[in-house]
Coordinates of C-alpha atoms in Angstrom, one line a residue:
Chain A
M1 CA 2.0 -52.1 -2.1
A2 CA 4.4 -49.5 -3.3
K3 CA 1.7 -47.7 -5.4
A4 CA -0.7 -47.6 -2.3
K5 CA 1.7 -46.0 0.0
R6 CA 2.4 -43.3 -2.9
R7 CA -1.3 -42.3 -3.0
D8 CA -1.2 -41.9 0.7
L9 CA 1.5 -39.8 0.4
A10 CA -0.3 -37.8 -2.4
R11 CA -3.4 -37.6 -0.4
G12 CA -1.3 -36.4 3.0
N13 CA 0.3 -33.7 0.7
A14 CA -3.2 -32.5 -0.7
I15 CA -4.5 -32.5 2.8
A16 CA -1.4 -30.5 4.2
G17 CA -1.9 -27.9 1.1
Y18 CA -5.6 -27.6 2.2
M19 CA -4.6 -27.0 6.0
F20 CA -2.3 -24.4 4.5
I21 CA -4.6 -22.4 2.8
L22 CA -7.7 -22.9 5.0
P23 CA -7.1 -20.2 7.7
F24 CA -7.0 -17.5 5.1
I25 CA -10.3 -18.7 3.2
I26 CA -12.1 -18.7 6.4
G27 CA -10.9 -15.0 7.0
F28 CA -11.6 -14.0 3.5
V29 CA -14.9 -15.4 3.2
L30 CA -15.8 -14.0 6.7
F31 CA -14.6 -10.7 6.5
L32 CA -14.3 -9.7 2.8
L33 CA -16.7 -12.1 0.9
I34 CA -19.8 -12.1 3.1
P35 CA -19.7 -8.0 3.6
L36 CA -19.3 -7.9 -0.2
V37 CA -22.3 -9.9 -1.0
S38 CA -24.5 -8.5 1.5
S39 CA -23.1 -4.7 0.5
L40 CA -24.4 -5.9 -3.1
Y41 CA -27.7 -6.9 -1.6
M42 CA -28.1 -3.6 -0.1
S43 CA -27.4 -1.6 -2.9
F44 CA -30.8 -2.8 -4.2
T45 CA -32.7 -1.8 -1.1
E46 CA -33.3 1.3 1.0
V47 CA -31.5 0.9 4.4
D48 CA -33.2 2.4 7.6
A49 CA -30.5 2.0 10.2
L50 CA -32.0 4.6 12.7
G51 CA -35.3 2.4 13.1
K52 CA -35.9 0.8 16.3
Q53 CA -35.5 -2.9 15.5
G54 CA -31.7 -2.2 14.1
F55 CA -31.3 -2.5 10.6
T56 CA -34.4 -2.9 8.0
Y57 CA -34.1 -3.4 4.7
T58 CA -36.9 -2.6 1.8
W59 CA -36.4 -4.1 -1.7
I60 CA -36.4 -0.9 -4.0
G61 CA -35.0 -2.5 -7.1
L62 CA -32.8 -0.5 -9.5
K63 CA -33.8 2.8 -7.8
N64 CA -30.4 3.2 -6.3
Y65 CA -28.9 2.6 -9.7
N66 CA -31.0 5.0 -11.4
E67 CA -30.1 7.8 -8.9
V68 CA -26.5 7.1 -9.4
F69 CA -26.6 7.6 -13.0
F70 CA -29.3 10.0 -13.9
I71 CA -30.1 12.0 -10.8
N72 CA -27.2 12.7 -8.7
E73 CA -25.3 15.5 -10.7
K74 CA -21.8 15.0 -9.1
Y75 CA -21.4 11.1 -9.4
V76 CA -21.0 10.9 -13.1
P77 CA -18.7 13.9 -13.7
N78 CA -16.5 12.7 -10.6
L79 CA -16.2 9.3 -12.0
L80 CA -14.9 10.4 -15.3
T81 CA -12.2 12.9 -13.7
Q82 CA -11.4 10.1 -11.8
L83 CA -10.6 7.8 -14.3
K84 CA -8.8 10.3 -16.4
N85 CA -6.4 10.8 -13.4
M86 CA -5.7 7.4 -13.3
A87 CA -4.7 7.3 -16.8
L88 CA -2.4 10.0 -16.5
F89 CA -1.0 8.8 -12.8
V90 CA -0.8 5.2 -13.0
P91 CA 1.7 4.8 -16.0
G92 CA 3.7 7.7 -14.7
I93 CA 4.1 6.2 -11.1
L94 CA 5.1 2.7 -12.7
V95 CA 7.9 4.5 -14.9
F96 CA 9.1 6.4 -12.1
S97 CA 9.1 3.9 -9.6
F98 CA 10.8 1.4 -11.7
F99 CA 13.7 3.9 -12.5
M100 CA 14.2 4.8 -8.8
A101 CA 14.1 1.2 -7.7
V102 CA 16.7 0.7 -10.5
L103 CA 19.1 3.5 -9.2
L104 CA 18.3 2.5 -5.7
N105 CA 19.5 -1.0 -6.0
Q106 CA 23.2 0.2 -7.3
D107 CA 25.8 -0.1 -4.7
F108 CA 26.7 3.2 -3.2
H109 CA 27.6 4.5 0.5
G110 CA 24.4 5.6 2.5
R111 CA 22.3 3.4 0.5
T112 CA 20.1 2.5 3.5
F113 CA 19.8 5.9 4.5
V114 CA 18.7 7.1 0.9
R115 CA 16.1 4.1 0.6
A116 CA 14.8 5.3 4.1
V117 CA 14.2 8.4 2.8
Y118 CA 12.5 7.2 -0.2
F119 CA 10.0 5.6 1.8
L120 CA 9.1 8.3 3.9
P121 CA 6.0 9.4 1.8
V122 CA 4.2 6.0 2.5
I123 CA 4.6 6.7 6.5
L124 CA 3.2 10.3 5.9
S125 CA 0.7 9.9 3.4
S126 CA -1.5 7.3 5.5
G127 CA -3.3 6.7 8.6
I128 CA -2.6 9.4 11.0
M129 CA -1.7 12.2 8.7
V130 CA -4.9 11.6 6.8
G131 CA -6.7 11.7 9.7
L132 CA -5.1 14.8 11.6
E133 CA -5.7 16.6 8.2
T134 CA -9.3 17.6 9.0
N135 CA -8.3 19.0 12.4
N136 CA -4.8 20.7 11.7
S137 CA -3.6 23.2 9.3
L138 CA -0.4 21.1 8.8
L139 CA -1.2 19.6 5.5
S140 CA -3.1 22.4 4.0
S141 CA -0.4 24.9 4.9
M142 CA 2.1 22.6 3.6
K143 CA 0.1 22.6 0.2
D144 CA 0.2 26.5 0.5
L145 CA 3.8 26.5 1.0
I146 CA 4.2 24.4 -2.3
E147 CA 2.0 26.4 -4.5
A148 CA 3.5 29.6 -3.3
D149 CA 6.8 28.5 -4.1
T150 CA 5.7 27.1 -7.5
S151 CA 3.5 29.8 -9.0
S152 CA 6.0 32.3 -9.7
V153 CA 8.5 30.3 -11.6
S154 CA 7.2 27.7 -13.7
I155 CA 9.4 26.2 -16.3
T156 CA 6.8 23.7 -17.4
K157 CA 4.5 26.5 -18.3
T158 CA 7.0 28.5 -20.4
L159 CA 8.1 25.2 -22.2
E160 CA 4.3 24.5 -22.7
S161 CA 3.8 27.7 -24.6
I162 CA 6.7 27.6 -26.4
L163 CA 5.5 24.2 -27.6
L164 CA 1.9 25.1 -28.2
T165 CA 2.9 28.3 -30.2
G166 CA 5.1 26.3 -32.3
Q167 CA 2.4 24.2 -33.5
S168 CA 4.5 21.3 -32.6
A169 CA 2.5 20.2 -29.4
S170 CA 0.5 17.0 -29.8
K171 CA -1.4 15.1 -27.4
F172 CA 1.8 13.2 -26.4
F173 CA 3.4 16.6 -25.4
Q174 CA 0.3 17.7 -23.3
Y175 CA 0.5 14.3 -21.5
V176 CA 4.2 14.8 -20.7
I177 CA 3.8 18.0 -19.5
D178 CA 0.8 17.2 -17.3
L179 CA 2.9 14.4 -16.1
V180 CA 6.1 16.8 -14.9
N181 CA 3.5 19.2 -13.4
Q182 CA 2.2 16.5 -11.0
V183 CA 5.7 15.1 -10.3
Y184 CA 5.5 15.9 -6.6
D185 CA 2.2 13.9 -6.3
I186 CA 3.5 10.9 -8.4
A187 CA 6.9 10.8 -6.5
I188 CA 4.7 10.8 -3.3
A189 CA 2.6 8.3 -4.4
S190 CA 5.2 5.7 -5.6
G191 CA 7.1 4.7 -2.1
I192 CA 5.5 1.2 -2.1
Q193 CA 5.9 0.7 -5.5
I194 CA 9.5 1.4 -5.2
I195 CA 9.8 -0.9 -2.3
I196 CA 7.8 -4.0 -4.5
F197 CA 10.3 -3.1 -7.4
L198 CA 13.2 -3.5 -5.1
S199 CA 12.7 -6.5 -3.4
G200 CA 12.0 -8.0 -7.0
L201 CA 15.2 -6.8 -8.2
Q202 CA 17.0 -8.3 -5.0
T203 CA 15.7 -11.9 -6.0
I204 CA 17.6 -11.8 -9.3
S205 CA 20.8 -13.6 -9.1
P206 CA 24.0 -11.9 -9.5
S207 CA 25.3 -15.0 -11.3
M208 CA 22.9 -14.2 -14.3
Y209 CA 24.5 -10.8 -14.7
E210 CA 28.2 -12.5 -14.0
A211 CA 27.6 -15.2 -16.8
A212 CA 26.1 -12.1 -19.3
K213 CA 29.2 -9.9 -18.7
I214 CA 31.7 -13.0 -19.2
E215 CA 29.6 -13.4 -22.5
G216 CA 30.3 -9.9 -23.4
C217 CA 27.0 -8.2 -22.6
T218 CA 26.8 -4.6 -22.1
A219 CA 24.8 -3.2 -19.0
W220 CA 22.4 -1.9 -21.3
E221 CA 21.8 -5.2 -22.9
S222 CA 21.8 -7.0 -19.5
F223 CA 19.2 -4.3 -18.2
W224 CA 16.8 -5.5 -21.1
K225 CA 17.4 -8.9 -21.4
I226 CA 17.8 -9.7 -17.8
T227 CA 16.4 -7.1 -15.3
F228 CA 13.5 -6.3 -17.5
P229 CA 12.3 -10.1 -17.9
M230 CA 12.8 -10.7 -14.5
I231 CA 11.2 -8.1 -12.9
S232 CA 8.1 -8.2 -15.2
S233 CA 5.8 -9.9 -12.8
M234 CA 6.8 -7.4 -10.3
I235 CA 5.3 -4.8 -13.0
L236 CA 2.1 -6.7 -13.1
V237 CA 1.9 -6.6 -9.1
N238 CA 2.8 -3.0 -9.1
M239 CA 0.2 -2.1 -11.8
V240 CA -2.5 -3.6 -9.9
Y241 CA -1.4 -2.1 -6.8
T242 CA -0.9 1.5 -8.1
I243 CA -4.4 1.2 -9.6
V244 CA -5.9 -0.1 -6.4
D245 CA -4.2 2.7 -4.3
F246 CA -5.1 5.2 -6.7
C247 CA -8.9 4.3 -6.9
T248 CA -9.3 3.8 -3.0
K249 CA -7.4 6.7 -1.8
S250 CA -10.0 8.7 0.4
N251 CA -9.0 12.1 -0.6
S252 CA -10.4 12.1 -4.4
D253 CA -13.6 13.8 -5.1
L254 CA -15.3 10.6 -6.1
M255 CA -14.4 8.8 -2.5
T256 CA -15.3 12.0 -0.7
L257 CA -19.0 11.9 -2.4
I258 CA -19.3 8.5 -1.4
T259 CA -18.2 8.9 2.0
N260 CA -20.3 11.6 2.5
T261 CA -23.2 10.0 1.2
L262 CA -22.6 7.2 3.9
Y263 CA -21.7 9.4 7.0
M264 CA -23.8 12.5 6.3
N265 CA -27.1 11.5 4.5
F266 CA -27.1 7.7 6.0
E267 CA -28.0 6.5 2.4
Y268 CA -26.7 3.4 2.8
G269 CA -28.4 1.7 0.0
L270 CA -27.1 4.4 -2.3
T271 CA -23.8 4.5 -1.3
A272 CA -23.4 0.6 -1.9
A273 CA -24.8 1.2 -5.3
M274 CA -22.3 4.0 -6.0
S275 CA -19.3 2.2 -4.7
W276 CA -20.6 -1.1 -7.1
V277 CA -20.5 0.9 -9.9
Y278 CA -17.2 2.4 -9.4
F279 CA -15.8 -1.0 -8.3
V280 CA -17.2 -3.0 -11.4
I281 CA -15.5 0.0 -13.6
I282 CA -11.9 -0.6 -12.2
M283 CA -12.3 -3.9 -12.1
G284 CA -13.1 -4.3 -15.8
I285 CA -10.3 -2.2 -16.7
L286 CA -8.0 -4.1 -14.3
G287 CA -9.2 -7.2 -15.9
I288 CA -8.4 -6.0 -19.3
L289 CA -5.2 -4.8 -18.4
S290 CA -3.8 -7.9 -16.5
F291 CA -5.2 -10.3 -19.4
I292 CA -2.8 -8.0 -21.6
L293 CA 0.1 -8.1 -19.3
T294 CA 0.1 -11.7 -18.0
R295 CA 0.6 -12.9 -21.7
W296 CA 3.9 -10.5 -21.6
V297 CA 5.0 -11.6 -18.2
Y298 CA 8.1 -14.0 -17.9
Y299 CA 8.1 -16.7 -15.3
Y300 CA 11.5 -17.9 -14.4
D301 CA 11.7 -21.7 -13.9
Chain B
M1 CA 26.1 11.3 2.0
K2 CA 26.1 9.9 -1.7
K3 CA 30.0 9.3 -1.8
I4 CA 30.8 7.4 -4.9
K5 CA 32.6 4.2 -4.4
A6 CA 36.1 4.2 -5.3
G7 CA 36.6 0.9 -6.8
R8 CA 34.1 1.5 -9.6
Q9 CA 33.3 -1.0 -12.4
P10 CA 35.1 -0.6 -15.5
N11 CA 32.1 -0.3 -17.8
R12 CA 30.4 2.6 -15.5
S13 CA 31.4 6.1 -16.5
L14 CA 32.0 8.9 -14.0
A15 CA 29.8 11.1 -15.7
G16 CA 27.3 8.6 -15.3
D17 CA 27.7 7.9 -11.6
I18 CA 27.3 11.8 -11.0
G19 CA 24.2 12.0 -13.4
V20 CA 22.5 9.2 -10.8
G21 CA 23.7 11.1 -7.9
I22 CA 22.0 14.0 -8.9
V23 CA 18.9 12.2 -9.6
L24 CA 18.7 10.7 -6.4
V25 CA 19.5 13.6 -4.5
L26 CA 16.7 15.7 -6.4
F27 CA 13.9 13.2 -5.9
G28 CA 15.4 12.7 -2.4
C29 CA 14.5 16.2 -1.7
F30 CA 11.0 15.7 -2.8
F31 CA 10.5 12.8 -0.6
A32 CA 12.2 14.2 2.2
F33 CA 10.3 17.5 2.2
P34 CA 7.1 16.4 4.1
L35 CA 9.2 14.8 6.9
V36 CA 11.3 17.8 7.3
Y37 CA 8.2 19.9 7.2
V38 CA 6.6 17.5 10.2
I39 CA 10.0 17.6 12.3
N40 CA 9.9 21.2 12.1
S41 CA 6.6 21.8 12.8
A42 CA 6.7 19.7 16.0
F43 CA 9.3 22.0 17.4
K44 CA 7.6 25.3 16.4
P45 CA 5.9 27.4 19.2
L46 CA 2.3 28.4 18.5
D47 CA 2.9 31.7 16.9
E48 CA 5.3 30.2 14.3
L49 CA 2.9 27.8 13.2
F50 CA 0.5 30.4 12.0
V51 CA 2.9 32.5 10.1
F52 CA 1.7 33.2 6.7
P53 CA 3.4 32.3 4.5
P54 CA 4.5 29.2 6.3
R55 CA 8.0 28.7 6.6
L56 CA 9.8 25.4 6.4
F57 CA 12.4 25.7 9.1
V58 CA 11.9 26.6 12.8
R59 CA 13.3 29.6 14.0
N60 CA 12.9 29.3 17.7
P61 CA 12.8 25.5 18.5
T62 CA 10.8 24.6 21.6
T63 CA 10.1 21.1 23.2
K64 CA 6.8 22.4 24.6
N65 CA 4.9 20.7 22.1
I66 CA 5.7 17.4 23.0
S67 CA 5.8 18.0 26.8
D68 CA 2.2 19.3 26.1
M69 CA 1.4 16.1 24.4
F70 CA 2.4 13.7 27.3
L71 CA 0.8 16.2 29.9
L72 CA -2.5 16.4 28.0
M73 CA -2.5 12.5 27.6
N74 CA -1.9 11.6 31.4
K75 CA -4.4 14.3 32.4
Q76 CA -7.3 13.2 30.1
G77 CA -8.7 10.4 32.0
V78 CA -7.8 7.4 34.1
I79 CA -6.2 5.7 31.0
T80 CA -2.5 6.3 30.8
F81 CA -0.4 7.0 27.6
T82 CA 1.4 3.7 28.1
R83 CA -1.8 1.7 27.9
Y84 CA -2.8 3.2 24.6
A85 CA 0.6 2.6 23.4
F86 CA 0.5 -1.0 24.4
N87 CA -2.9 -1.8 22.6
S88 CA -1.7 -0.3 19.5
L89 CA 1.4 -2.3 20.1
L90 CA -0.3 -5.4 20.7
I91 CA -2.5 -5.2 17.6
T92 CA 0.5 -4.3 15.4
V93 CA 2.8 -7.0 16.6
V94 CA 0.1 -9.8 16.5
G95 CA -1.7 -8.7 13.7
T96 CA 1.3 -8.5 11.4
A97 CA 2.7 -11.9 12.6
G98 CA -0.4 -13.7 12.0
H99 CA -0.9 -11.9 8.5
I100 CA 2.5 -12.9 7.5
L101 CA 2.1 -16.5 8.5
I102 CA -1.6 -17.0 7.2
A103 CA -0.9 -14.9 3.9
S104 CA 2.3 -16.8 3.0
M105 CA 1.0 -20.2 3.7
A106 CA -1.8 -19.7 1.4
A107 CA 0.5 -18.1 -1.0
Y108 CA 2.9 -21.0 -1.3
V109 CA 0.0 -23.5 -1.9
L110 CA -1.7 -21.1 -4.6
A111 CA 1.8 -20.6 -6.1
K112 CA 3.3 -24.0 -6.5
Y113 CA 0.0 -26.1 -6.4
R114 CA -2.8 -26.5 -8.6
F115 CA -6.0 -28.0 -7.0
P116 CA -9.9 -27.6 -7.9
G117 CA -10.7 -24.0 -7.5
S118 CA -7.3 -22.5 -7.0
L119 CA -7.6 -20.0 -9.8
T120 CA -10.9 -18.9 -9.1
F121 CA -9.8 -18.3 -5.5
F122 CA -7.0 -16.2 -6.3
K123 CA -9.3 -14.1 -8.8
M124 CA -11.5 -13.6 -6.2
V125 CA -9.0 -12.3 -3.9
T126 CA -7.7 -10.0 -6.4
V127 CA -11.1 -8.9 -7.0
A128 CA -11.8 -7.9 -3.2
L129 CA -8.6 -5.8 -3.6
M130 CA -10.3 -3.5 -5.5
F131 CA -13.4 -2.8 -3.2
T132 CA -13.5 0.3 -1.2
G133 CA -13.5 -0.3 2.4
Y134 CA -16.3 2.2 3.3
V135 CA -19.1 0.4 2.2
L136 CA -17.8 -3.1 4.1
A137 CA -18.2 -1.1 7.4
I138 CA -21.7 -2.1 8.2
P139 CA -21.8 -5.6 7.0
N140 CA -18.6 -6.1 8.9
Y141 CA -19.7 -4.4 11.9
L142 CA -22.9 -7.3 11.6
I143 CA -20.4 -9.9 11.6
M144 CA -18.6 -9.0 14.3
A145 CA -21.8 -8.3 16.4
R146 CA -22.7 -11.9 15.7
L147 CA -19.3 -13.4 16.6
G148 CA -19.3 -11.4 19.8
W149 CA -15.9 -9.9 18.9
V150 CA -17.3 -6.1 19.3
N151 CA -15.3 -4.1 21.9
T152 CA -12.3 -7.0 21.9
Y153 CA -8.8 -6.8 20.5
L154 CA -10.2 -9.7 18.2
A155 CA -12.1 -7.4 16.0
L156 CA -8.8 -5.4 15.3
I157 CA -6.6 -8.1 15.0
I158 CA -8.2 -11.2 13.0
P159 CA -9.2 -9.2 10.1
A160 CA -5.9 -8.1 9.6
F161 CA -4.8 -11.5 9.0
A162 CA -6.9 -12.4 5.9
S163 CA -6.0 -8.9 4.2
P164 CA -5.9 -9.8 0.3
M165 CA -3.1 -7.6 -0.4
G166 CA -0.4 -10.0 1.7
L167 CA -1.7 -12.8 -0.1
F168 CA -1.5 -11.3 -3.6
L169 CA 2.0 -9.9 -2.8
M170 CA 3.3 -12.9 -1.7
K171 CA 2.0 -15.4 -4.1
Q172 CA 3.2 -13.2 -7.2
F173 CA 6.6 -13.0 -5.4
M174 CA 6.8 -17.0 -4.9
E175 CA 5.9 -17.5 -8.3
S176 CA 8.8 -15.8 -9.7
S177 CA 11.3 -16.4 -7.1
I178 CA 11.3 -20.1 -6.1
P179 CA 12.1 -22.2 -8.8
D180 CA 9.7 -25.7 -8.7
V181 CA 12.9 -27.8 -8.9
L182 CA 13.7 -26.7 -5.7
V183 CA 10.6 -27.8 -4.0
E184 CA 10.4 -30.9 -6.0
A185 CA 14.1 -31.7 -5.0
A186 CA 13.0 -31.2 -1.4
K187 CA 10.3 -33.6 -1.7
I188 CA 12.4 -36.2 -3.1
D189 CA 14.6 -35.9 0.0
G190 CA 11.5 -36.6 1.9
A191 CA 10.6 -33.3 3.3
R192 CA 7.0 -32.8 4.4
E193 CA 5.0 -29.7 3.2
G194 CA 5.4 -28.0 6.6
R195 CA 9.3 -28.5 6.4
I196 CA 9.6 -27.3 2.8
F197 CA 7.5 -24.3 3.6
F198 CA 9.5 -23.2 6.9
T199 CA 12.9 -24.1 5.9
I200 CA 13.2 -23.6 2.2
V201 CA 10.3 -21.2 1.0
M202 CA 10.1 -18.9 3.7
P203 CA 13.9 -18.0 3.8
L204 CA 14.0 -17.4 0.0
V205 CA 11.4 -14.8 0.2
K206 CA 12.5 -13.1 3.2
P207 CA 12.6 -9.7 1.2
A208 CA 8.9 -10.2 0.3
I209 CA 8.3 -11.1 4.1
L210 CA 10.0 -7.8 5.3
T211 CA 8.1 -5.9 2.5
L212 CA 4.8 -7.1 3.8
M213 CA 5.9 -6.8 7.4
I214 CA 6.1 -3.0 6.7
F215 CA 2.8 -2.8 4.7
S216 CA 0.9 -4.5 7.7
I217 CA 2.9 -2.2 10.6
Q218 CA 2.1 0.6 8.7
G219 CA -1.8 -0.2 8.3
L220 CA -2.2 -1.6 12.0
W221 CA -0.3 1.0 13.8
N222 CA -2.3 3.9 12.3
N223 CA -5.4 1.8 13.0
V224 CA -8.1 4.1 14.8
G225 CA -10.4 1.2 15.4
T226 CA -13.3 3.2 16.8
T227 CA -15.9 1.4 14.8
Y228 CA -15.5 -1.8 16.8
I229 CA -14.1 -0.6 20.0
Y230 CA -16.0 1.3 23.1
S231 CA -14.1 0.9 26.0
E232 CA -11.7 3.6 26.8
E233 CA -9.0 1.3 28.0
L234 CA -8.9 -0.8 24.8
K235 CA -8.6 2.0 22.5
T236 CA -5.6 2.6 20.3
L237 CA -2.8 5.3 20.0
P238 CA -3.9 7.0 17.1
F239 CA -7.4 7.4 18.5
A240 CA -6.1 8.8 21.7
L241 CA -3.7 11.2 19.8
R242 CA -6.4 12.3 17.3
T243 CA -8.6 13.2 20.2
L244 CA -6.0 15.3 21.6
A245 CA -5.3 17.1 18.3
A246 CA -9.3 17.6 17.8
G247 CA -9.0 20.3 20.7
G248 CA -9.0 23.3 18.4
V249 CA -6.7 25.6 17.3
A250 CA -4.7 25.9 20.2
R251 CA -3.8 22.3 20.0
T252 CA -2.0 22.6 16.6
G253 CA 1.2 22.4 18.1
V254 CA 0.3 19.2 20.0
S255 CA -1.1 17.8 16.9
S256 CA 2.1 18.2 15.1
A257 CA 3.8 16.6 17.8
S258 CA 1.9 13.6 17.9
T259 CA 2.2 13.3 14.1
L260 CA 6.0 12.8 14.6
F261 CA 5.7 10.7 17.1
M262 CA 3.3 8.1 15.3
M263 CA 6.0 8.1 12.6
I264 CA 8.7 6.8 14.7
L265 CA 7.8 3.0 14.8
P266 CA 7.4 2.7 11.1
V267 CA 10.2 4.6 10.1
V268 CA 12.6 2.6 12.6
C269 CA 10.9 -0.6 11.4
F270 CA 11.6 0.1 8.0
I271 CA 15.5 1.0 8.5
L272 CA 16.0 -2.4 10.6
A273 CA 14.1 -4.4 8.0
Q274 CA 15.9 -2.3 5.0
S275 CA 19.2 -3.4 6.4
N276 CA 18.3 -7.0 6.7
I277 CA 16.8 -7.1 3.1
V278 CA 20.1 -6.1 1.8
E279 CA 22.2 -9.0 0.1
T280 CA 20.1 -11.8 1.6
M281 CA 18.6 -12.8 -1.5
A282 CA 22.0 -13.3 -3.5
S283 CA 21.0 -16.6 -5.2
S284 CA 18.0 -18.6 -5.7
G285 CA 19.6 -21.6 -4.5
I286 CA 20.0 -23.2 -8.0
K287 CA 22.8 -23.8 -10.1
E288 CA 22.0 -24.8 -13.6

């Protein structure tokens, strides 16, 4: 009797579990999975959207992919530039946002205000701003302003030439200098990441730090032994987010190429093929990185 | 602005505090720069907007841009400004609330239970994060057409519910911040799943919810939504403002004003959410 009742409870829980996840699954299948699969199918076809009976598909096999890799002169170079930029930016953004989040998590007056300031780029860089950019000189003049301000004096340029003439410049120096030159872009791109790290930092229970302090732990030690492991899952989240955000940003050359193919040339099949190649490559990179990182992420239980 | 607290911790040096302050101010300037520029542009008269090299600060501030914006908006047609604002607000509020609820429910199950297919499903969600949106536009439209949702609010609201980013964030967050022991204890005390979820899990992940809320508001508030919406009375505020701004060089002032206007809601939401996040997450509810 007791056993039967327990099984019922377990089954009830399982049903509750499925009820919890069902709405999401329906939405996911309907608005992401089905479109994804049909776009994969379309990448093997020639889509005629301007015909009389709506959309017509003609199967052309790998012709679109052939075009992507061997005929289109812009796709492969753009893809490589994009990947190179990603390798430069993503670690930079992660380190920067982690650093800023730790600073912003400290207790000081006006903290709310400062945090709000750090969130601004997220608001500014998305949606309406990007949309208005095409019609308005605001962003372009902003860029001119920045360039005009920085072209005359450049500490990094000088430093770079000193290091290069001193023969001590390795690839690493080059990397650091590239990062410093891009610091504005990095700062602007890390608003969301800072928030994710911040909310992660706030879930760490203060009693842990207290206990560590009583045991004689210094701040430096408790940073590496408490903060860092506790936040490691958020590092994974942020890495994924940063890569996705960076790769789907609409202002890169590659994305412009893809959008133009769609909206200017109406070559839907080709656009789908281009996107799928890009998608598979990013997925591969993310897969490898997540695989490495998950082994090292610490889950508190 | 950045006064250092008088009662400093004994192991924190003054030099360190000053260093932190300097770094914060320095990068804060970076972050604030675009905002300062937008605010200033919104108040610049037309001739000042085209000065080369561009100036950051406004010389002769004017509110003409803003009054022009409202004037043009109400002149444009039968649809008033408030109607556009209402459309955007409705989509934002309903979309955000639904997204948070549905994504956290799914995330809770994925984070705390193992069932057949749970890992595969989560992997699929993560993969879907990476796909570029443009290509999905046409298949998505076909689905909306089949559902009969074209030209309704539903076409903008419902897809927002199932956005994979929310599930991803919430799942990772719940996994790391809710101890299994807590859920088990609640179960032993006889709580049902619904109760565990609403009274234990949701309050504990409040920072994540607020983060997600900011995300979602941000995305939906800026939704132009012209792909699915044709009737003028259902169109969104960003669409209306963009149409205004597209009026040519003479509208540059108006478009700066509208950029400023669109920023108000996300910034206010962030500041409100921010002050709520602070210190609510003091403890994970468990004493070892």
